Short mmCIF file of C-alpha atoms in Angstrom, two decimals:
data_model
loop_
_atom_site.label_atom_id
_atom_site.label_comp_id
_atom_site.label_asym_id
_atom_site.label_seq_id
_atom_site.Cartn_x
_atom_site.Cartn_y
_atom_site.Cartn_z
CA UNK A 4 68.10 122.70 73.40
CA UNK A 5 69.00 120.71 76.21
CA UNK A 6 68.17 117.91 74.02
CA UNK A 7 70.29 118.91 71.19
CA UNK A 8 73.50 119.55 73.28
CA UNK A 9 73.55 115.75 74.35
CA UNK A 10 73.04 115.05 70.48
CA UNK A 11 75.92 117.81 69.11
CA UNK A 12 78.77 116.37 71.76
CA UNK A 13 78.16 112.55 71.32
CA UNK A 14 77.61 113.46 67.71
CA UNK A 15 81.13 115.89 67.15
CA UNK A 16 83.64 112.22 67.99
CA UNK A 17 82.78 111.58 64.78
CA UNK A 18 84.28 114.51 63.83
CA UNK A 19 87.86 112.59 64.01
CA UNK A 20 88.04 110.95 60.54
CA UNK A 21 87.47 114.82 58.73
CA UNK A 22 90.10 115.55 60.28
CA UNK A 23 88.82 117.36 63.57
CA UNK A 24 90.51 116.87 67.05
CA UNK A 25 87.76 115.51 69.09
CA UNK A 26 87.29 113.48 72.08
CA UNK A 27 86.89 110.73 68.86
CA UNK A 28 90.57 110.47 68.49
CA UNK A 29 91.08 108.97 71.35
CA UNK A 30 88.15 106.38 70.18
CA UNK A 31 88.94 106.09 66.49
CA UNK A 32 92.79 105.80 67.70
CA UNK A 33 92.03 102.46 70.22
CA UNK A 34 89.46 100.75 68.14
CA UNK A 35 92.61 100.32 65.32
CA UNK A 36 95.17 99.78 67.49
CA UNK A 37 92.98 97.68 70.22
CA UNK A 38 94.03 99.93 73.15
CA UNK A 39 90.76 99.72 75.00
CA UNK A 40 91.92 102.00 77.30
CA UNK A 41 92.09 104.88 74.88
CA UNK A 42 88.15 103.32 73.90
CA UNK A 43 86.61 104.03 77.48
CA UNK A 44 88.39 107.07 78.25
CA UNK A 45 86.94 107.87 74.75
CA UNK A 46 83.50 106.81 75.84
CA UNK A 47 83.19 108.16 79.46
CA UNK A 48 84.32 111.51 78.77
CA UNK A 49 82.01 112.05 75.80
CA UNK A 50 79.35 110.83 78.11
CA UNK A 51 80.47 112.65 80.98
CA UNK A 52 80.92 116.59 78.63
CA UNK A 53 77.36 115.84 77.76
CA UNK A 54 76.09 114.72 81.46
CA UNK A 55 77.60 118.14 82.21
CA UNK A 56 76.11 120.14 79.03
CA UNK A 57 72.37 119.14 80.39
CA UNK A 58 73.57 119.66 83.88
CA UNK A 59 74.03 123.34 83.27
CA UNK A 60 72.12 123.68 80.98
CA UNK A 61 69.74 122.67 83.24
CA UNK A 62 70.49 124.75 85.90
CA UNK A 63 69.50 127.76 83.34
CA UNK A 64 65.96 126.72 83.10
CA UNK A 65 65.27 125.99 86.11
CA UNK A 66 66.62 129.28 87.47
CA UNK A 67 64.60 131.15 84.89
CA UNK A 68 61.74 129.25 85.69
CA UNK A 69 62.27 130.02 90.04
CA UNK A 70 63.54 133.72 88.90
CA UNK A 71 66.47 132.14 90.85
CA UNK A 72 69.29 134.13 89.42
CA UNK A 73 71.95 132.42 91.41
CA UNK A 74 71.08 129.21 89.38
CA UNK A 75 71.28 131.02 85.83
CA UNK A 76 74.66 132.43 86.91
CA UNK A 77 76.34 129.44 88.24
CA UNK A 78 74.97 127.16 85.17
CA UNK A 79 76.28 130.48 82.64
CA UNK A 80 79.20 130.14 84.16
CA UNK A 81 80.00 126.70 84.38
CA UNK A 82 78.93 127.09 80.05
CA UNK A 83 81.87 130.16 79.87
CA UNK A 84 84.78 127.82 81.51
CA UNK A 85 83.43 125.26 79.60
CA UNK A 86 83.88 127.22 76.75
CA UNK A 87 86.97 128.83 77.82
CA UNK A 88 88.76 125.33 78.22
CA UNK A 89 87.35 124.46 75.10
CA UNK A 90 89.32 126.88 73.18
CA UNK A 91 92.58 127.11 75.43
CA UNK A 92 94.48 124.20 73.33
CA UNK A 93 93.44 126.50 69.54
CA UNK A 94 95.01 129.19 71.36
CA UNK A 95 97.72 127.77 73.17
CA UNK A 96 98.99 126.27 70.28
CA UNK A 97 101.15 128.56 68.85
CA UNK A 98 104.10 127.99 70.28
CA UNK A 99 105.70 130.77 72.47
CA UNK A 100 109.02 130.21 72.04
CA UNK A 101 107.88 131.07 67.72
CA UNK A 102 108.93 127.31 66.36
CA UNK A 103 107.74 126.27 63.10
CA UNK A 104 104.79 123.92 63.57
CA UNK A 105 103.56 121.11 61.11
CA UNK A 106 100.96 119.94 60.94
CA UNK A 107 101.16 115.64 60.10
CA UNK A 108 98.78 113.72 59.12
CA UNK A 109 97.88 110.05 59.43
CA UNK A 110 94.87 107.52 57.85
CA UNK A 111 92.60 105.36 60.32
CA UNK A 112 95.00 102.49 60.36
CA UNK A 113 98.28 101.21 62.37
CA UNK A 114 101.05 101.43 59.55
CA UNK A 115 99.63 105.60 59.02
CA UNK A 116 99.78 105.99 63.03
CA UNK A 117 103.56 104.49 62.74
CA UNK A 118 104.59 106.53 59.94
CA UNK A 119 103.42 110.31 60.81
CA UNK A 120 105.41 109.31 64.06
CA UNK A 121 108.17 108.29 62.44
CA UNK A 122 108.09 111.34 61.16
CA UNK A 123 107.22 113.67 63.48
CA UNK A 124 109.80 112.50 65.57
CA UNK A 125 112.19 113.96 62.49
CA UNK A 126 110.09 116.74 62.46
CA UNK A 127 111.22 117.79 65.86
CA UNK A 128 114.44 116.89 65.96
CA UNK A 129 115.41 119.32 63.82
CA UNK A 130 114.00 122.08 66.59
CA UNK A 131 110.37 122.64 64.87
CA UNK A 132 107.04 121.44 66.55
CA UNK A 133 104.31 118.53 65.42
CA UNK A 134 100.58 118.75 65.37
CA UNK A 135 98.64 115.78 64.67
CA UNK A 136 95.68 115.45 62.51
CA UNK A 137 95.43 111.43 62.04
CA UNK A 138 91.74 109.29 61.26
CA UNK A 139 91.65 110.72 57.97
CA UNK A 140 89.50 108.63 55.64
CA UNK A 141 91.74 108.81 52.10
CA UNK A 142 89.83 110.89 50.29
CA UNK A 143 89.92 113.70 53.25
CA UNK A 144 93.77 113.39 53.02
CA UNK A 145 95.06 114.46 50.40
CA UNK A 146 92.07 117.49 49.99
CA UNK A 147 93.49 118.31 53.24
CA UNK A 148 97.04 118.58 52.15
CA UNK A 149 95.93 119.74 49.06
CA UNK A 150 94.57 123.01 50.90
CA UNK A 151 97.12 122.98 53.12
CA UNK A 152 95.30 122.15 56.07
CA UNK A 153 97.85 119.61 56.78
CA UNK A 154 101.71 119.93 55.90
CA UNK A 155 102.56 116.31 54.61
CA UNK A 156 101.40 112.93 55.17
CA UNK A 157 101.94 109.67 53.64
CA UNK A 158 99.51 107.77 50.91
CA UNK A 159 100.20 105.27 48.19
CA UNK A 160 100.75 105.88 44.27
CA UNK A 161 97.70 103.00 43.42
CA UNK A 162 95.18 104.86 45.48
CA UNK A 163 96.56 108.36 44.58
CA UNK A 164 96.85 106.50 40.80
CA UNK A 165 92.95 105.98 40.98
CA UNK A 166 90.84 107.71 43.35
CA UNK A 167 92.31 111.54 42.56
CA UNK A 168 93.50 111.08 40.01
CA UNK A 169 91.03 108.65 38.25
CA UNK A 170 93.39 106.67 36.21
CA UNK A 171 92.10 103.23 35.37
CA UNK A 172 95.27 101.88 33.52
CA UNK A 173 97.73 100.15 35.33
CA UNK A 174 101.21 101.21 34.46
CA UNK A 175 104.75 99.59 35.55
CA UNK A 176 105.76 100.69 38.96
CA UNK A 177 108.08 103.63 37.72
CA UNK A 178 105.89 105.21 35.38
CA UNK A 179 103.36 105.35 37.44
CA UNK A 180 106.02 107.46 40.76
CA UNK A 181 106.74 109.82 37.82
CA UNK A 182 103.16 110.39 36.60
CA UNK A 183 101.91 111.00 39.83
CA UNK A 184 104.75 113.22 40.82
CA UNK A 185 104.11 115.09 37.35
CA UNK A 186 100.34 115.62 37.53
CA UNK A 187 99.60 116.57 41.59
CA UNK A 188 102.46 119.15 41.13
CA UNK A 189 100.65 120.31 37.91
CA UNK A 190 96.87 120.20 38.96
CA UNK A 191 97.61 120.30 42.71
CA UNK A 192 100.60 121.65 43.52
CA UNK A 193 101.73 118.57 45.52
CA UNK A 194 105.00 117.74 45.90
CA UNK A 195 105.95 113.65 45.66
CA UNK A 196 109.47 113.58 48.12
CA UNK A 197 109.60 109.89 47.13
CA UNK A 198 108.78 106.86 47.97
CA UNK A 199 109.92 105.28 51.23
CA UNK A 200 110.93 101.93 50.02
CA UNK A 201 107.89 99.80 50.30
CA UNK A 202 104.39 99.15 49.11
CA UNK A 203 101.76 98.09 50.92
CA UNK A 204 99.35 97.00 48.09
CA UNK A 205 95.41 95.61 48.59
CA UNK A 206 95.78 91.55 48.56
CA UNK A 207 92.80 88.99 48.90
CA UNK A 208 93.64 86.84 51.52
CA UNK A 209 92.40 83.65 52.70
CA UNK A 210 93.16 81.02 55.90
CA UNK A 211 95.38 78.35 54.42
CA UNK A 212 92.96 75.40 55.27
CA UNK A 213 89.42 77.54 53.42
CA UNK A 214 91.73 78.15 50.62
CA UNK A 215 92.88 74.49 50.10
CA UNK A 216 89.25 73.28 50.91
CA UNK A 217 87.78 75.36 48.20
CA UNK A 218 91.25 74.87 45.55
CA UNK A 219 91.83 78.43 45.70
CA UNK A 220 95.18 80.16 45.09
CA UNK A 221 94.39 83.19 42.79
CA UNK A 222 91.09 85.76 42.59
CA UNK A 223 90.81 83.70 38.91
CA UNK A 224 89.91 80.80 41.00
CA UNK A 225 87.97 82.76 43.92
CA UNK A 226 85.74 84.28 41.18
CA UNK A 227 84.24 80.83 40.28
CA UNK A 228 83.56 80.29 44.28
CA UNK A 229 82.42 83.80 45.14
CA UNK A 230 79.04 83.47 45.11
CA UNK A 231 78.66 80.87 48.03
CA UNK A 232 81.07 83.07 49.60
CA UNK A 233 81.01 86.24 52.26
CA UNK A 234 83.62 88.42 51.62
CA UNK A 235 85.31 91.09 54.86
CA UNK A 236 86.98 95.07 53.80
CA UNK A 237 87.46 97.52 55.71
CA UNK A 238 86.01 100.65 55.91
CA UNK A 239 86.09 102.50 52.61
CA UNK A 240 86.88 99.36 50.82
CA UNK A 241 84.35 97.87 48.50
CA UNK A 242 83.17 101.67 47.30
CA UNK A 243 87.17 102.35 45.84
CA UNK A 244 88.02 102.06 42.77
CA UNK A 245 90.71 98.75 42.78
CA UNK A 246 88.06 97.12 44.31
CA UNK A 247 85.24 97.82 41.17
CA UNK A 248 87.95 96.64 38.78
CA UNK A 249 88.50 93.82 40.97
CA UNK A 250 85.25 92.78 39.69
CA UNK A 251 84.91 93.16 36.40
CA UNK A 252 88.07 92.20 35.45
CA UNK A 253 87.27 88.76 36.73
CA UNK A 254 83.38 89.04 37.32
CA UNK A 255 83.36 89.11 40.78
CA UNK A 256 80.25 88.78 42.68
CA UNK A 257 80.50 87.50 46.46
CA UNK A 258 77.17 85.99 48.64
CA UNK A 259 77.79 89.10 51.10
CA UNK A 260 80.01 91.58 51.82
CA UNK A 261 80.80 93.18 55.48
CA UNK A 262 82.51 96.23 55.92
CA UNK A 263 85.10 96.27 59.38
CA UNK A 264 87.52 98.46 61.08
CA UNK A 265 91.04 95.86 59.72
CA UNK A 266 92.15 94.47 63.62
CA UNK A 267 88.13 93.32 63.18
CA UNK A 268 88.57 92.29 59.94
CA UNK A 269 91.47 90.00 60.69
CA UNK A 270 89.50 88.16 63.81
CA UNK A 271 86.32 88.17 61.07
CA UNK A 272 88.41 85.77 58.79
CA UNK A 273 89.46 83.51 62.05
CA UNK A 274 86.78 83.11 63.65
CA UNK A 275 85.18 82.21 59.79
CA UNK A 276 82.80 85.21 59.37
CA UNK A 277 84.04 86.28 56.30
CA UNK A 278 85.74 83.33 53.71
CA UNK A 279 88.19 86.28 52.50
CA UNK A 280 89.02 89.75 52.85
CA UNK A 281 91.42 92.94 51.49
CA UNK A 282 94.32 92.97 53.88
CA UNK A 283 97.12 94.76 53.14
CA UNK A 284 100.57 93.50 51.51
CA UNK A 285 102.57 95.22 54.69
CA UNK A 286 100.47 93.65 57.21
CA UNK A 287 102.53 91.72 59.65
CA UNK A 288 99.41 89.65 60.28
CA UNK A 289 99.41 87.94 56.80
CA UNK A 290 102.89 86.44 57.95
CA UNK A 291 102.17 85.97 61.68
CA UNK A 292 98.50 83.71 60.83
CA UNK A 293 99.67 81.53 57.53
CA UNK A 294 97.46 83.28 55.86
CA UNK A 295 97.74 82.55 52.09
CA UNK A 296 97.46 85.50 49.32
CA UNK A 297 95.62 85.39 46.27
CA UNK A 298 97.63 85.96 43.58
CA UNK A 299 96.39 88.94 40.87
CA UNK A 300 97.22 86.68 37.19
CA UNK A 301 95.31 89.91 35.57
CA UNK A 302 96.72 92.75 37.64
CA UNK A 303 93.35 94.46 38.09
CA UNK A 304 95.39 95.68 41.70
CA UNK A 305 98.21 98.54 40.88
CA UNK A 306 100.88 99.22 42.96
CA UNK A 307 100.98 100.56 46.32
CA UNK A 308 104.33 102.22 47.16
CA UNK A 309 104.34 104.66 49.92
CA UNK A 310 105.35 108.02 49.85
CA UNK A 311 104.88 111.19 51.01
CA UNK A 312 103.61 113.88 49.57
CA UNK A 313 103.80 117.49 50.71
CA UNK A 314 102.11 120.28 50.82
CA UNK A 315 101.56 122.97 47.77
CA UNK A 316 103.16 125.70 50.67
CA UNK A 317 105.70 123.14 52.64
CA UNK A 318 106.75 122.22 48.56
CA UNK A 319 109.94 124.05 48.89
CA UNK A 320 110.42 123.79 52.83
CA UNK A 321 113.79 123.73 53.22
CA UNK A 322 113.64 121.92 56.29
CA UNK A 323 110.88 119.39 56.49
CA UNK A 324 112.74 118.35 53.18
CA UNK A 325 116.29 117.90 55.29
CA UNK A 326 114.32 116.11 57.65
CA UNK A 327 111.98 113.65 55.85
CA UNK A 328 114.66 112.49 52.48
CA UNK A 329 116.84 110.39 54.86
CA UNK A 330 113.20 108.07 55.18
CA UNK A 331 113.10 107.68 51.50
CA UNK A 332 114.03 104.44 50.78
CA UNK A 333 114.72 103.39 53.86
CA UNK A 334 112.26 101.21 55.05
CA UNK A 335 111.59 97.20 52.94
CA UNK A 336 108.76 95.76 53.42
CA UNK A 337 109.49 93.09 56.07
CA UNK A 338 110.26 96.08 58.67
CA UNK A 339 107.05 98.23 57.92
CA UNK A 340 105.67 94.23 58.82
CA UNK A 341 107.55 94.08 62.25
CA UNK A 342 106.31 96.97 62.58
CA UNK A 343 102.75 96.61 61.79
CA UNK A 344 102.52 93.78 64.07
CA UNK A 345 104.15 95.42 66.72
CA UNK A 346 101.18 97.45 67.29
CA UNK A 347 97.99 95.50 65.60
CA UNK A 348 99.71 91.90 67.80
CA UNK A 349 101.66 92.47 70.23
CA UNK A 350 100.18 96.01 71.83
CA UNK A 351 102.73 98.27 71.26
CA UNK A 352 102.17 101.86 70.86
CA UNK A 353 102.19 103.69 67.40
CA UNK A 354 104.90 105.45 69.22
CA UNK A 355 107.29 103.02 70.18
CA UNK A 356 107.13 100.90 66.89
CA UNK A 357 108.02 104.05 65.38
CA UNK A 358 111.28 104.25 67.25
CA UNK A 359 112.13 100.70 66.31
CA UNK A 360 111.42 101.08 62.63
CA UNK A 361 114.03 104.18 62.94
CA UNK A 362 116.36 101.60 64.30
CA UNK A 363 115.84 98.93 61.84
CA UNK A 364 115.33 101.84 59.08
CA UNK A 365 118.68 103.16 59.84
CA UNK A 366 121.42 99.94 59.60
#
């Protein structure tokens, strides 16, 4: 039981990507935003919790072996207090003033953290309260929304088109948004409130020096030298249908593939550990690091307009719609790149970057 308790505490930190709150929130968020205080706190707190659980169970074990009721009582009392402390946030989460609470979701990269903060600020300004659910994987985020486990989050048209609707064609931006709005409502009850005004597309990227040395400016050029190269992607990129489409369209085959958290993916490109990465078009590090974005002459990668999605139970929520509608078509890609770079390049918090983005959007 003691060994199992220690294992459970450790593995519980992995609950973050599937939308459950744990000490993993500090670890995953800290890794993505390079907030090492968060990472250290999450790791140390997890280790301390495991040691405390083991120590309390040890007291019960030794008390039972020695018929020492005092030790057993102390161990049991500690476990009861710990359980009560863990359950307290669930009980206290209900707002004592009867305010409406909205669960705002976010995937596991900086842009999502920023946009979640931006939406949360507007929701709180209406007098409601907000509960964050961050670090979600793409498929998990949409399923959670469709099941009403989260109320709102930002997703991308190309992701929804390929992973949710399982479409393989690549229509124009307007046609895709119209079809998404209609089909997500019909099939899942999910409302596409509208686009934010910028696109965050996958874009294969290289350093200027490497691209020049290999004479690569497009995905077609890249395909000819790919067998000699190593490509880096985010955690889910190589399992996504978009990557399969690129491989098929250009007969792309690399020497090796490596997966990274996005922040470390850019560092791997800079250090030469990989030759090309699956970057994001709204990432400020592309301009800051003077990277080359390879063109896609066969249009294998679909549009990725950022859109606000509402859960079925919130599809007609007047308060939520009123709070978030002013954000529609208000954020251009330059502003989003600046906000992303503020977190990834300058070390600002997502909350501060969201405030700065709100100021730019209002102008």
